[in-house]
mmCIF file of C-alpha atoms in Angstrom:
data_model
loop_
_atom_site.group_PDB
_atom_site.id
_atom_site.type_symbol
_atom_site.label_atom_id
_atom_site.label_comp_id
_atom_site.label_asym_id
_atom_site.label_seq_id
_atom_site.Cartn_x
_atom_site.Cartn_y
_atom_site.Cartn_z
ATOM 1 C CA UNK L 935 -0.194 -0.083 -0.047
ATOM 2 C CA UNK L 936 1.078 3.395 -0.931
ATOM 3 C CA UNK L 937 1.723 5.541 1.970
ATOM 4 C CA UNK L 938 2.452 9.127 0.546
ATOM 5 C CA UNK L 939 5.329 9.476 3.579
ATOM 6 C CA UNK L 940 8.410 11.034 3.176
ATOM 7 C CA UNK L 941 10.944 8.762 4.878
ATOM 8 C CA UNK L 942 14.421 10.224 6.200
ATOM 9 C CA UNK L 943 17.390 9.190 3.880
ATOM 10 C CA UNK L 944 17.786 5.698 3.171
ATOM 11 C CA UNK L 945 21.138 4.174 2.733
ATOM 12 C CA UNK L 946 20.308 2.224 -0.353
ATOM 13 C CA UNK L 947 20.707 2.232 -3.748
ATOM 14 C CA UNK L 948 18.333 -0.086 -5.725
ATOM 15 C CA UNK L 949 19.686 -1.445 -8.796
ATOM 16 C CA UNK L 950 17.479 -3.563 -11.687
ATOM 17 C CA UNK L 951 18.811 -5.367 -14.525
ATOM 18 C CA UNK L 952 16.505 -6.143 -16.971
ATOM 19 C CA UNK L 953 16.658 -7.428 -20.873
ATOM 20 C CA UNK L 954 13.624 -7.421 -23.290
ATOM 21 C CA UNK L 955 12.184 -5.059 -25.497
ATOM 22 C CA UNK L 956 10.932 -1.518 -24.812
ATOM 23 C CA UNK L 957 7.825 -2.119 -23.301
ATOM 24 C CA UNK L 958 9.304 -5.309 -21.400
ATOM 25 C CA UNK L 959 12.060 -3.386 -20.141
ATOM 26 C CA UNK L 960 9.514 -0.660 -19.036
ATOM 27 C CA UNK L 961 6.913 -2.760 -17.671
ATOM 28 C CA UNK L 962 9.758 -4.516 -15.421
ATOM 29 C CA UNK L 963 10.947 -1.201 -14.306
ATOM 30 C CA UNK L 964 7.161 -0.644 -13.284
ATOM 31 C CA UNK L 965 6.514 -4.002 -11.367
ATOM 32 C CA UNK L 966 9.743 -4.103 -9.697
ATOM 33 C CA UNK L 967 9.362 -0.422 -8.076
ATOM 34 C CA UNK L 968 5.211 -0.059 -8.379
ATOM 35 C CA UNK L 969 5.138 0.723 -4.750
ATOM 36 C CA UNK L 970 7.812 3.442 -4.859
ATOM 37 C CA UNK L 971 6.528 4.890 -8.378
ATOM 38 C CA UNK L 972 2.854 4.522 -6.574
ATOM 39 C CA UNK L 973 4.298 6.641 -3.522
ATOM 40 C CA UNK L 974 5.866 9.153 -5.601
ATOM 41 C CA UNK L 975 2.876 9.830 -7.736
ATOM 42 C CA UNK L 976 1.036 10.768 -4.422
ATOM 43 C CA UNK L 977 3.855 13.179 -2.773
ATOM 44 C CA UNK L 978 4.894 14.939 -6.490
ATOM 45 C CA UNK L 979 3.385 18.332 -5.561
ATOM 46 C CA UNK L 980 4.186 19.774 -9.035
ATOM 47 C CA UNK L 981 2.136 16.689 -10.715
ATOM 48 C CA UNK L 982 -1.268 16.846 -8.407
ATOM 49 C CA UNK L 983 -1.524 20.802 -7.479
ATOM 50 C CA UNK L 984 -0.134 21.872 -11.176
ATOM 51 C CA UNK L 985 0.102 19.553 -13.907
ATOM 52 C CA UNK L 986 -3.020 17.582 -13.114
ATOM 53 C CA UNK L 987 -5.642 20.388 -12.767
ATOM 54 C CA UNK L 988 -4.045 21.993 -16.035
ATOM 55 C CA UNK L 989 -4.619 18.942 -18.000
ATOM 56 C CA UNK L 990 -8.188 18.870 -17.139
ATOM 57 C CA UNK L 991 -8.622 22.069 -18.638
ATOM 58 C CA UNK L 992 -9.258 22.005 -22.879
ATOM 59 C CA UNK L 993 -6.447 24.037 -23.633
ATOM 60 C CA UNK L 994 -4.496 21.706 -21.299
ATOM 61 C CA UNK L 995 -5.385 18.324 -22.914
ATOM 62 C CA UNK L 996 -4.792 20.042 -26.486
ATOM 63 C CA UNK L 997 -0.947 20.716 -25.356
ATOM 64 C CA UNK L 998 -0.593 17.287 -23.984
ATOM 65 C CA UNK L 999 -1.898 15.749 -27.003
ATOM 66 C CA UNK L 1000 0.171 17.959 -29.163
ATOM 67 C CA UNK L 1001 3.134 17.116 -27.396
ATOM 68 C CA UNK L 1002 2.567 12.874 -27.209
ATOM 69 C CA UNK L 1003 2.001 13.306 -30.763
ATOM 70 C CA UNK L 1004 5.200 14.577 -31.718
ATOM 71 C CA UNK L 1005 6.957 12.232 -29.183
ATOM 72 C CA UNK L 1006 5.124 9.373 -30.940
ATOM 73 C CA UNK L 1007 6.555 10.242 -34.590
ATOM 74 C CA UNK L 1008 9.887 10.701 -33.446
ATOM 75 C CA UNK L 1009 10.259 7.925 -30.868
ATOM 76 C CA UNK L 1010 7.415 5.561 -30.625
ATOM 77 C CA UNK L 1011 10.027 3.195 -28.453
ATOM 78 C CA UNK L 1012 9.930 5.387 -25.741
ATOM 79 C CA UNK L 1013 6.268 5.892 -25.609
ATOM 80 C CA UNK L 1014 6.093 1.972 -25.332
ATOM 81 C CA UNK L 1015 8.765 1.799 -22.914
ATOM 82 C CA UNK L 1016 6.482 4.694 -20.260
ATOM 83 C CA UNK L 1017 3.111 2.486 -21.219
ATOM 84 C CA UNK L 1018 5.275 -0.193 -19.909
ATOM 85 C CA UNK L 1019 6.178 1.914 -16.642
ATOM 86 C CA UNK L 1020 2.767 2.550 -16.077
ATOM 87 C CA UNK L 1021 1.274 -0.769 -16.986
ATOM 88 C CA UNK L 1022 3.834 -2.695 -14.849
ATOM 89 C CA UNK L 1023 2.956 -0.405 -11.528
ATOM 90 C CA UNK L 1024 -0.571 -0.274 -12.521
ATOM 91 C CA UNK L 1025 -0.775 3.776 -12.528
ATOM 92 C CA UNK L 1026 -2.008 5.827 -15.300
ATOM 93 C CA UNK L 1027 -0.017 6.556 -18.221
ATOM 94 C CA UNK L 1028 -1.163 10.432 -18.442
ATOM 95 C CA UNK L 1029 0.344 10.913 -14.878
ATOM 96 C CA UNK L 1030 3.939 9.646 -15.637
ATOM 97 C CA UNK L 1031 3.731 11.814 -19.635
ATOM 98 C CA UNK L 1032 2.777 14.812 -17.518
ATOM 99 C CA UNK L 1033 5.669 14.122 -14.989
ATOM 100 C CA UNK L 1034 8.098 14.442 -18.407
ATOM 101 C CA UNK L 1035 6.459 17.027 -19.657
ATOM 102 C CA UNK L 1036 7.011 19.037 -16.812
ATOM 103 C CA UNK L 1037 7.162 22.993 -17.007
ATOM 104 C CA UNK L 1038 6.056 22.572 -20.877
ATOM 105 C CA UNK L 1039 2.127 22.597 -19.669
ATOM 106 C CA UNK L 1040 2.130 25.465 -17.512
ATOM 107 C CA UNK L 1041 4.085 27.957 -19.279
ATOM 108 C CA UNK L 1042 2.161 27.128 -22.599
ATOM 109 C CA UNK L 1043 -0.910 28.209 -20.411
ATOM 110 C CA UNK L 1044 0.777 31.122 -18.939
ATOM 111 C CA UNK L 1045 0.042 29.307 -15.606
ATOM 112 C CA UNK L 1046 1.495 31.254 -12.355
ATOM 113 C CA UNK L 1047 3.499 30.624 -10.381
ATOM 114 C CA UNK L 1048 5.752 28.494 -12.313
ATOM 115 C CA UNK L 1049 8.726 28.305 -9.962
ATOM 116 C CA UNK L 1050 7.350 27.468 -6.275
ATOM 117 C CA UNK L 1051 7.755 23.552 -6.830
ATOM 118 C CA UNK L 1052 10.676 23.473 -9.223
ATOM 119 C CA UNK L 1053 13.838 21.672 -8.102
ATOM 120 C CA UNK L 1054 16.993 23.941 -7.651
ATOM 121 C CA UNK L 1055 19.919 22.224 -8.659
ATOM 122 C CA UNK L 1056 22.432 19.421 -9.719
ATOM 123 C CA UNK L 1057 25.860 19.866 -10.297
ATOM 124 C CA UNK L 1058 28.779 18.845 -12.433
ATOM 125 C CA UNK L 1059 32.414 18.618 -12.325
ATOM 126 C CA UNK L 1060 34.588 17.589 -15.218
ATOM 127 C CA UNK L 1061 37.996 16.869 -14.611
ATOM 128 C CA UNK L 1062 39.846 16.164 -18.117
ATOM 129 C CA UNK L 1063 43.769 15.139 -17.112
ATOM 130 C CA UNK L 1064 46.130 12.973 -18.625
ATOM 131 C CA UNK L 1065 46.260 10.667 -15.300
ATOM 132 C CA UNK L 1066 42.906 11.895 -13.783
ATOM 133 C CA UNK L 1067 39.641 11.806 -15.960
ATOM 134 C CA UNK L 1068 36.776 12.083 -14.025
ATOM 135 C CA UNK L 1069 32.939 13.344 -14.590
ATOM 136 C CA UNK L 1070 31.330 13.829 -10.943
ATOM 137 C CA UNK L 1071 27.719 15.006 -10.639
ATOM 138 C CA UNK L 1072 25.331 15.950 -7.616
ATOM 139 C CA UNK L 1073 21.765 14.924 -8.461
ATOM 140 C CA UNK L 1074 19.508 17.368 -6.557
ATOM 141 C CA UNK L 1075 15.717 17.290 -6.266
ATOM 142 C CA UNK L 1076 12.865 17.978 -4.470
ATOM 143 C CA UNK L 1077 12.639 16.731 -1.217
ATOM 144 C CA UNK L 1078 9.482 14.006 -2.305
ATOM 145 C CA UNK L 1079 12.212 12.305 -4.426
ATOM 146 C CA UNK L 1080 14.091 11.228 -2.021
ATOM 147 C CA UNK L 1081 14.861 7.860 -1.501
ATOM 148 C CA UNK L 1082 12.067 7.673 -4.711
ATOM 149 C CA UNK L 1083 14.989 6.744 -7.350
ATOM 150 C CA UNK L 1084 16.572 3.642 -8.570
ATOM 151 C CA UNK L 1085 19.155 2.281 -11.326
ATOM 152 C CA UNK L 1086 18.369 0.557 -14.258
ATOM 153 C CA UNK L 1087 20.752 -1.676 -16.168
ATOM 154 C CA UNK L 1088 19.078 -1.909 -19.215
ATOM 155 C CA UNK L 1089 19.814 -4.334 -22.454
ATOM 156 C CA UNK L 1090 16.921 -3.619 -25.349
ATOM 157 C CA UNK L 1091 16.965 -5.780 -28.115
ATOM 158 C CA UNK L 1092 14.224 -4.622 -31.126
ATOM 159 C CA UNK L 1093 13.423 -7.043 -33.894
ATOM 160 C CA UNK L 1094 13.259 -3.898 -36.307
ATOM 161 C CA UNK L 1095 14.884 -0.670 -36.421
ATOM 162 C CA UNK L 1096 13.380 1.844 -34.204
ATOM 163 C CA UNK L 1097 12.178 5.889 -34.015
ATOM 164 C CA UNK L 1098 14.052 8.289 -36.277
ATOM 165 C CA UNK L 1099 17.557 7.084 -35.686
ATOM 166 C CA UNK L 1100 16.516 3.321 -36.586
ATOM 167 C CA UNK L 1101 18.324 1.701 -33.203
ATOM 168 C CA UNK L 1102 18.082 -1.844 -32.845
ATOM 169 C CA UNK L 1103 20.048 -2.269 -29.884
ATOM 170 C CA UNK L 1104 20.501 -0.275 -26.553
ATOM 171 C CA UNK L 1105 22.407 -0.949 -23.472
ATOM 172 C CA UNK L 1106 22.743 1.867 -21.034
ATOM 173 C CA UNK L 1107 22.430 2.244 -16.882
ATOM 174 C CA UNK L 1108 21.049 4.849 -15.896
ATOM 175 C CA UNK L 1109 19.701 6.787 -12.746
ATOM 176 C CA UNK L 1110 15.767 7.176 -12.622
ATOM 177 C CA UNK L 1111 13.612 8.768 -10.971
ATOM 178 C CA UNK L 1112 10.290 6.818 -9.791
ATOM 179 C CA UNK L 1113 8.303 6.611 -12.960
ATOM 180 C CA UNK L 1114 10.610 8.393 -14.994
ATOM 181 C CA UNK L 1115 12.527 7.291 -17.964
ATOM 182 C CA UNK L 1116 16.046 6.886 -18.546
ATOM 183 C CA UNK L 1117 18.456 8.812 -19.525
ATOM 184 C CA UNK L 1118 17.819 12.368 -17.175
ATOM 185 C CA UNK L 1119 20.158 12.390 -14.362
ATOM 186 C CA UNK L 1120 23.856 10.396 -14.811
ATOM 187 C CA UNK L 1121 23.788 7.750 -17.158
ATOM 188 C CA UNK L 1122 26.665 5.337 -19.517
ATOM 189 C CA UNK L 1123 26.387 3.306 -22.546
ATOM 190 C CA UNK L 1124 27.812 0.563 -23.670
ATOM 191 C CA UNK L 1125 29.459 2.415 -26.704
ATOM 192 C CA UNK L 1126 31.378 4.314 -23.596
ATOM 193 C CA UNK L 1127 29.201 7.083 -23.683
ATOM 194 C CA UNK L 1128 28.910 8.702 -19.819
ATOM 195 C CA UNK L 1129 26.657 11.787 -19.348
ATOM 196 C CA UNK L 1130 24.952 14.233 -16.741
ATOM 197 C CA UNK L 1131 22.332 16.422 -16.857
ATOM 198 C CA UNK L 1132 21.778 19.807 -15.575
ATOM 199 C CA UNK L 1133 18.310 21.035 -15.540
ATOM 200 C CA UNK L 1134 17.667 24.941 -16.762
ATOM 201 C CA UNK L 1135 14.509 26.610 -16.433
ATOM 202 C CA UNK L 1136 13.982 28.404 -19.634
ATOM 203 C CA UNK L 1137 10.930 31.370 -19.922
ATOM 204 C CA UNK L 1138 10.788 30.228 -23.604
ATOM 205 C CA UNK L 1139 9.252 26.671 -23.763
ATOM 206 C CA UNK L 1140 7.969 25.522 -26.690
ATOM 207 C CA UNK L 1141 4.554 22.546 -26.786
ATOM 208 C CA UNK L 1142 4.446 19.884 -29.944
ATOM 209 C CA UNK L 1143 8.109 19.885 -29.701
ATOM 210 C CA UNK L 1144 10.300 17.402 -28.143
ATOM 211 C CA UNK L 1145 10.818 17.203 -24.078
ATOM 212 C CA UNK L 1146 14.558 17.618 -22.635
ATOM 213 C CA UNK L 1147 13.639 13.907 -21.256
ATOM 214 C CA UNK L 1148 13.119 12.166 -24.246
ATOM 215 C CA UNK L 1149 15.970 13.640 -26.297
ATOM 216 C CA UNK L 1150 18.332 12.802 -23.424
ATOM 217 C CA UNK L 1151 16.458 9.185 -23.741
ATOM 218 C CA UNK L 1152 17.547 9.178 -27.114
ATOM 219 C CA UNK L 1153 20.996 10.129 -26.375
ATOM 220 C CA UNK L 1154 21.401 7.073 -24.414
ATOM 221 C CA UNK L 1155 21.560 5.159 -27.674
ATOM 222 C CA UNK L 1156 24.212 7.609 -28.936
ATOM 223 C CA UNK L 1157 27.127 5.393 -30.538
ATOM 224 C CA UNK L 1158 29.804 8.423 -31.218
ATOM 225 C CA UNK L 1159 30.100 12.437 -30.629
ATOM 226 C CA UNK L 1160 28.467 13.061 -33.934
ATOM 227 C CA UNK L 1161 25.504 10.782 -33.442
ATOM 228 C CA UNK L 1162 25.406 12.796 -30.145
ATOM 229 C CA UNK L 1163 25.230 16.023 -31.159
ATOM 230 C CA UNK L 1164 22.601 14.923 -34.211
ATOM 231 C CA UNK L 1165 20.131 13.533 -31.289
ATOM 232 C CA UNK L 1166 20.679 16.961 -29.697
ATOM 233 C CA UNK L 1167 20.022 19.016 -32.546
ATOM 234 C CA UNK L 1168 16.683 16.724 -33.109
ATOM 235 C CA UNK L 1169 16.341 18.514 -36.693
ATOM 236 C CA UNK L 1170 12.824 18.489 -38.059
ATOM 237 C CA UNK L 1171 11.490 19.291 -34.354
ATOM 238 C CA UNK L 1172 13.942 20.692 -31.806
ATOM 239 C CA UNK L 1173 13.742 20.811 -28.060
ATOM 240 C CA UNK L 1174 10.610 21.775 -25.687
ATOM 241 C CA UNK L 1175 12.296 23.040 -23.384
ATOM 242 C CA UNK L 1176 16.485 23.538 -21.810
ATOM 243 C CA UNK L 1177 19.201 21.541 -20.040
ATOM 244 C CA UNK L 1178 22.716 20.967 -20.261
ATOM 245 C CA UNK L 1179 24.313 17.615 -20.923
ATOM 246 C CA UNK L 1180 28.054 16.865 -19.906
ATOM 247 C CA UNK L 1181 29.405 14.495 -21.705
ATOM 248 C CA UNK L 1182 32.283 12.414 -23.430
ATOM 249 C CA UNK L 1183 32.937 8.839 -25.418
ATOM 250 C CA UNK L 1184 35.765 6.758 -23.245
ATOM 251 C CA UNK L 1185 36.604 5.972 -27.054
ATOM 252 C CA UNK L 1186 36.905 9.271 -28.437
ATOM 253 C CA UNK L 1187 40.868 9.377 -29.620
ATOM 254 C CA UNK L 1188 40.741 13.116 -28.629
ATOM 255 C CA UNK L 1189 39.786 12.112 -25.161
ATOM 256 C CA UNK L 1190 37.295 15.546 -25.317
ATOM 257 C CA UNK L 1191 34.517 15.975 -23.121
ATOM 258 C CA UNK L 1192 31.807 18.643 -24.078
ATOM 259 C CA UNK L 1193 29.578 20.476 -22.497
ATOM 260 C CA UNK L 1194 26.362 21.321 -24.387
ATOM 261 C CA UNK L 1195 23.604 23.993 -23.132
ATOM 262 C CA UNK L 1196 20.175 22.983 -25.321
ATOM 263 C CA UNK L 1197 17.386 25.415 -25.508
ATOM 264 C CA UNK L 1198 14.368 25.746 -27.490
ATOM 265 C CA UNK L 1199 14.919 27.549 -30.750
ATOM 266 C CA UNK L 1200 14.176 31.414 -30.531
ATOM 267 C CA UNK L 1201 13.836 31.635 -33.921
ATOM 268 C CA UNK L 1202 11.535 28.918 -33.980
ATOM 269 C CA UNK L 1203 13.321 26.875 -35.977
ATOM 270 C CA UNK L 1204 12.581 23.157 -36.176
ATOM 271 C CA UNK L 1205 15.404 22.201 -34.377
ATOM 272 C CA UNK L 1206 17.121 22.926 -31.008
ATOM 273 C CA UNK L 1207 19.335 25.812 -30.353
ATOM 274 C CA UNK L 1208 22.851 24.451 -29.027
ATOM 275 C CA UNK L 1209 25.822 25.986 -27.302
ATOM 276 C CA UNK L 1210 28.845 23.543 -27.378
ATOM 277 C CA UNK L 1211 32.033 23.585 -25.411
ATOM 278 C CA UNK L 1212 34.605 21.520 -25.497
ATOM 279 C CA UNK L 1213 36.696 20.582 -22.593
ATOM 280 C CA UNK L 1214 40.356 19.355 -23.796
ATOM 281 C CA UNK L 1215 42.897 17.533 -21.933
ATOM 282 C CA UNK L 1216 44.259 19.350 -19.154
ATOM 283 C CA UNK L 1217 41.281 21.289 -18.222
ATOM 284 C CA UNK L 1218 38.368 20.945 -16.176
ATOM 285 C CA UNK L 1219 34.766 22.549 -16.391
ATOM 286 C CA UNK L 1220 31.857 23.155 -13.584
ATOM 287 C CA UNK L 1221 28.098 23.332 -14.977
ATOM 288 C CA UNK L 1222 25.004 24.182 -12.701
ATOM 289 C CA UNK L 1223 21.383 25.041 -13.204
ATOM 290 C CA UNK L 1224 21.688 28.209 -15.266
ATOM 291 C CA UNK L 1225 22.839 29.225 -18.937
ATOM 292 C CA UNK L 1226 26.366 30.249 -19.207
ATOM 293 C CA UNK L 1227 26.596 30.948 -22.809
ATOM 294 C CA UNK L 1228 23.201 30.549 -24.105
ATOM 295 C CA UNK L 1229 21.537 34.212 -24.115
ATOM 296 C CA UNK L 1230 17.586 33.293 -23.242
ATOM 297 C CA UNK L 1231 15.747 34.172 -20.275
ATOM 298 C CA UNK L 1232 15.755 32.121 -17.042
ATOM 299 C CA UNK L 1233 12.345 31.686 -15.032
ATOM 300 C CA UNK L 1234 13.215 30.407 -11.790
ATOM 301 C CA UNK L 1235 14.477 32.769 -9.342
ATOM 302 C CA UNK L 1236 15.479 30.296 -6.903
ATOM 303 C CA UNK L 1237 17.611 28.083 -9.304
ATOM 304 C CA UNK L 1238 19.575 31.040 -10.352
ATOM 305 C CA UNK L 1239 20.644 32.052 -7.134
ATOM 306 C CA UNK L 1240 21.863 28.223 -6.028
ATOM 307 C CA UNK L 1241 23.062 27.959 -9.209
ATOM 308 C CA UNK L 1242 25.377 31.728 -8.563
ATOM 309 C CA UNK L 1243 26.031 30.350 -4.814
ATOM 310 C CA UNK L 1244 27.448 26.794 -6.055
ATOM 311 C CA UNK L 1245 29.985 28.149 -8.829
ATOM 312 C CA UNK L 1246 30.803 30.733 -5.781
ATOM 313 C CA UNK L 1247 31.691 27.828 -3.913
ATOM 314 C CA UNK L 1248 33.480 26.172 -6.664
ATOM 315 C CA UNK L 1249 35.673 29.161 -7.330
ATOM 316 C CA UNK L 1250 36.960 28.905 -3.505
ATOM 317 C CA UNK L 1251 38.769 25.741 -4.774
ATOM 318 C CA UNK L 1252 42.034 25.031 -6.168
ATOM 319 C CA UNK L 1253 41.156 23.707 -9.726
ATOM 320 C CA UNK L 1254 40.625 19.803 -8.863
ATOM 321 C CA UNK L 1255 42.980 17.327 -9.857
ATOM 322 C CA UNK L 1256 41.723 14.309 -7.975
ATOM 323 C CA UNK L 1257 38.549 11.802 -6.946
ATOM 324 C CA UNK L 1258 38.924 13.188 -3.596
ATOM 325 C CA UNK L 1259 38.874 16.743 -4.510
ATOM 326 C CA UNK L 1260 35.591 16.104 -6.559
ATOM 327 C CA UNK L 1261 34.395 14.452 -3.880
ATOM 328 C CA UNK L 1262 34.915 17.239 -1.298
ATOM 329 C CA UNK L 1263 33.646 19.723 -3.315
ATOM 330 C CA UNK L 1264 30.594 17.925 -4.126
ATOM 331 C CA UNK L 1265 29.994 17.364 -0.561
ATOM 332 C CA UNK L 1266 30.549 21.301 0.357
ATOM 333 C CA UNK L 1267 28.024 22.778 2.897
ATOM 334 C CA UNK L 1268 29.700 25.951 3.250
ATOM 335 C CA UNK L 1269 27.425 28.071 0.495
ATOM 336 C CA UNK L 1270 24.474 28.866 3.410
ATOM 337 C CA UNK L 1271 20.794 28.528 1.947
ATOM 338 C CA UNK L 1272 22.676 27.162 -1.269
ATOM 339 C CA UNK L 1273 25.106 24.491 -0.652
ATOM 340 C CA UNK L 1274 26.566 22.148 -2.830
ATOM 341 C CA UNK L 1275 25.676 19.221 -1.012
ATOM 342 C CA UNK L 1276 21.625 20.178 0.215
ATOM 343 C CA UNK L 1277 21.063 18.084 3.675
ATOM 344 C CA UNK L 1278 19.003 19.856 6.139
ATOM 345 C CA UNK L 1279 17.924 18.561 9.387
ATOM 346 C CA UNK L 1280 13.815 19.507 8.834
ATOM 347 C CA UNK L 1281 12.270 17.511 6.157
ATOM 348 C CA UNK L 1282 10.396 20.467 5.027
ATOM 349 C CA UNK L 1283 13.450 21.717 3.105
ATOM 350 C CA UNK L 1284 12.052 21.576 0.153
ATOM 351 C CA UNK L 1285 15.258 20.424 -1.639
ATOM 352 C CA UNK L 1286 17.565 17.673 -1.241
ATOM 353 C CA UNK L 1287 20.902 16.440 -2.921
ATOM 354 C CA UNK L 1288 19.179 12.881 -3.364
ATOM 355 C CA UNK L 1289 22.486 11.099 -4.604
ATOM 356 C CA UNK L 1290 26.314 11.648 -6.261
ATOM 357 C CA UNK L 1291 27.616 9.715 -8.824
ATOM 358 C CA UNK L 1292 31.482 10.162 -9.739
ATOM 359 C CA UNK L 1293 32.646 8.213 -13.401
ATOM 360 C CA UNK L 1294 36.251 7.337 -13.032
ATOM 361 C CA UNK L 1295 37.083 7.285 -16.472
ATOM 362 C CA UNK L 1296 40.816 5.915 -16.596
ATOM 363 C CA UNK L 1297 39.503 3.336 -14.307
ATOM 364 C CA UNK L 1298 36.124 2.922 -15.881
ATOM 365 C CA UNK L 1299 33.965 2.729 -13.074
ATOM 366 C CA UNK L 1300 31.359 4.435 -11.291
ATOM 367 C CA UNK L 1301 30.829 4.887 -7.610
ATOM 368 C CA UNK L 1302 27.592 5.786 -6.616
ATOM 369 C CA UNK L 1303 27.001 7.564 -2.960
ATOM 370 C CA UNK L 1304 23.020 7.967 -1.244
ATOM 371 C CA UNK L 1305 25.032 10.323 1.297
ATOM 372 C CA UNK L 1306 27.679 13.223 1.426
ATOM 373 C CA UNK L 1307 30.548 12.173 -0.591
ATOM 374 C CA UNK L 1308 33.059 14.020 1.565
ATOM 375 C CA UNK L 1309 32.541 12.220 4.431
ATOM 376 C CA UNK L 1310 31.093 8.651 3.226
ATOM 377 C CA UNK L 1311 32.047 5.680 1.329
ATOM 378 C CA UNK L 1312 30.510 5.010 -1.787
ATOM 379 C CA UNK L 1313 27.763 2.272 -1.759
ATOM 380 C CA UNK L 1314 29.272 0.241 -4.545
ATOM 381 C CA UNK L 1315 31.712 1.091 -7.563
ATOM 382 C CA UNK L 1316 30.419 -0.399 -10.564
ATOM 383 C CA UNK L 1317 32.129 -1.147 -13.654
ATOM 384 C CA UNK L 1318 31.469 0.405 -16.761
ATOM 385 C CA UNK L 1319 29.419 -1.031 -19.288
ATOM 386 C CA UNK L 1320 32.249 -0.194 -21.958
ATOM 387 C CA UNK L 1321 34.103 -3.068 -23.268
#
């Protein structure tokens, strides 16, 4: 039975290994984590206070339907995957799709206020040195997401090519929020892709385009840098909302890391607006939840204040050169209201850091923490899928 209770931080990282079609993998996620998904749907304030009431209005339903239609045209396999999650968990599909629409619905309907229940953070540090190549990421989310996540290691084999990029096989590992598709937080695949996402709350959102969550889900299937840029560009449609993608491919002979800021096209072009930053060997990079290079208005003042605070904190450190440095920086609690590591004695704190992942690109491992990485050892250190 789903209680709708927020529990204290659990020292647990559930992992599901699953293989099958898109629908079967989705069904396994839903069936395995059904109680967690049901509980999350009870607890989610944005869903219950904003998205569902708007979905009940004729205009809201129209925006929902046109965006669902657009995603079905590009990525029918990921809609089947999400239908599998809904069926496995025995919950309504439209509630899960609304979570993936995120703020597109309220923004399209000019519903105010938008930012009351939005998450305000996740931080990524890339160290790209010859003897130390790391991607470290804190996953910050609304308090109701605490303990409502799991890792999925999925091997998907289709009998015929799927979606607009004709993908037949996928093998990846991803941290998923309960009821959400893989691909939006910290991720890796068997082609050696490692990536993390920083949500950005753009003022300009576009309904009927591809929600960022489906673009990053498609990113999980990519096998090289050009492939990744093609997916992010999403030619013919384009991103509906904004985020930043930090990524590298282990097999890339240039050993280049990238930060890409992705936003809806301001000129209404049918493609995403991208700003690509290369992080070559010898360099490091920080990215949080704001545009550093794209000049577009942002909607969430709390997210911007938090981003500025975390970047200021990182600026107080010498450039990171070891895993220990990255663990200390991602566990920093010195920033006042908006620390890098978000933990508060009170369960009412709106945002908490729910997990940390540190990918060691040289050792080809992924270390997972559910508590402060500067004070604790990882729960597990898993080998990357790349062979």
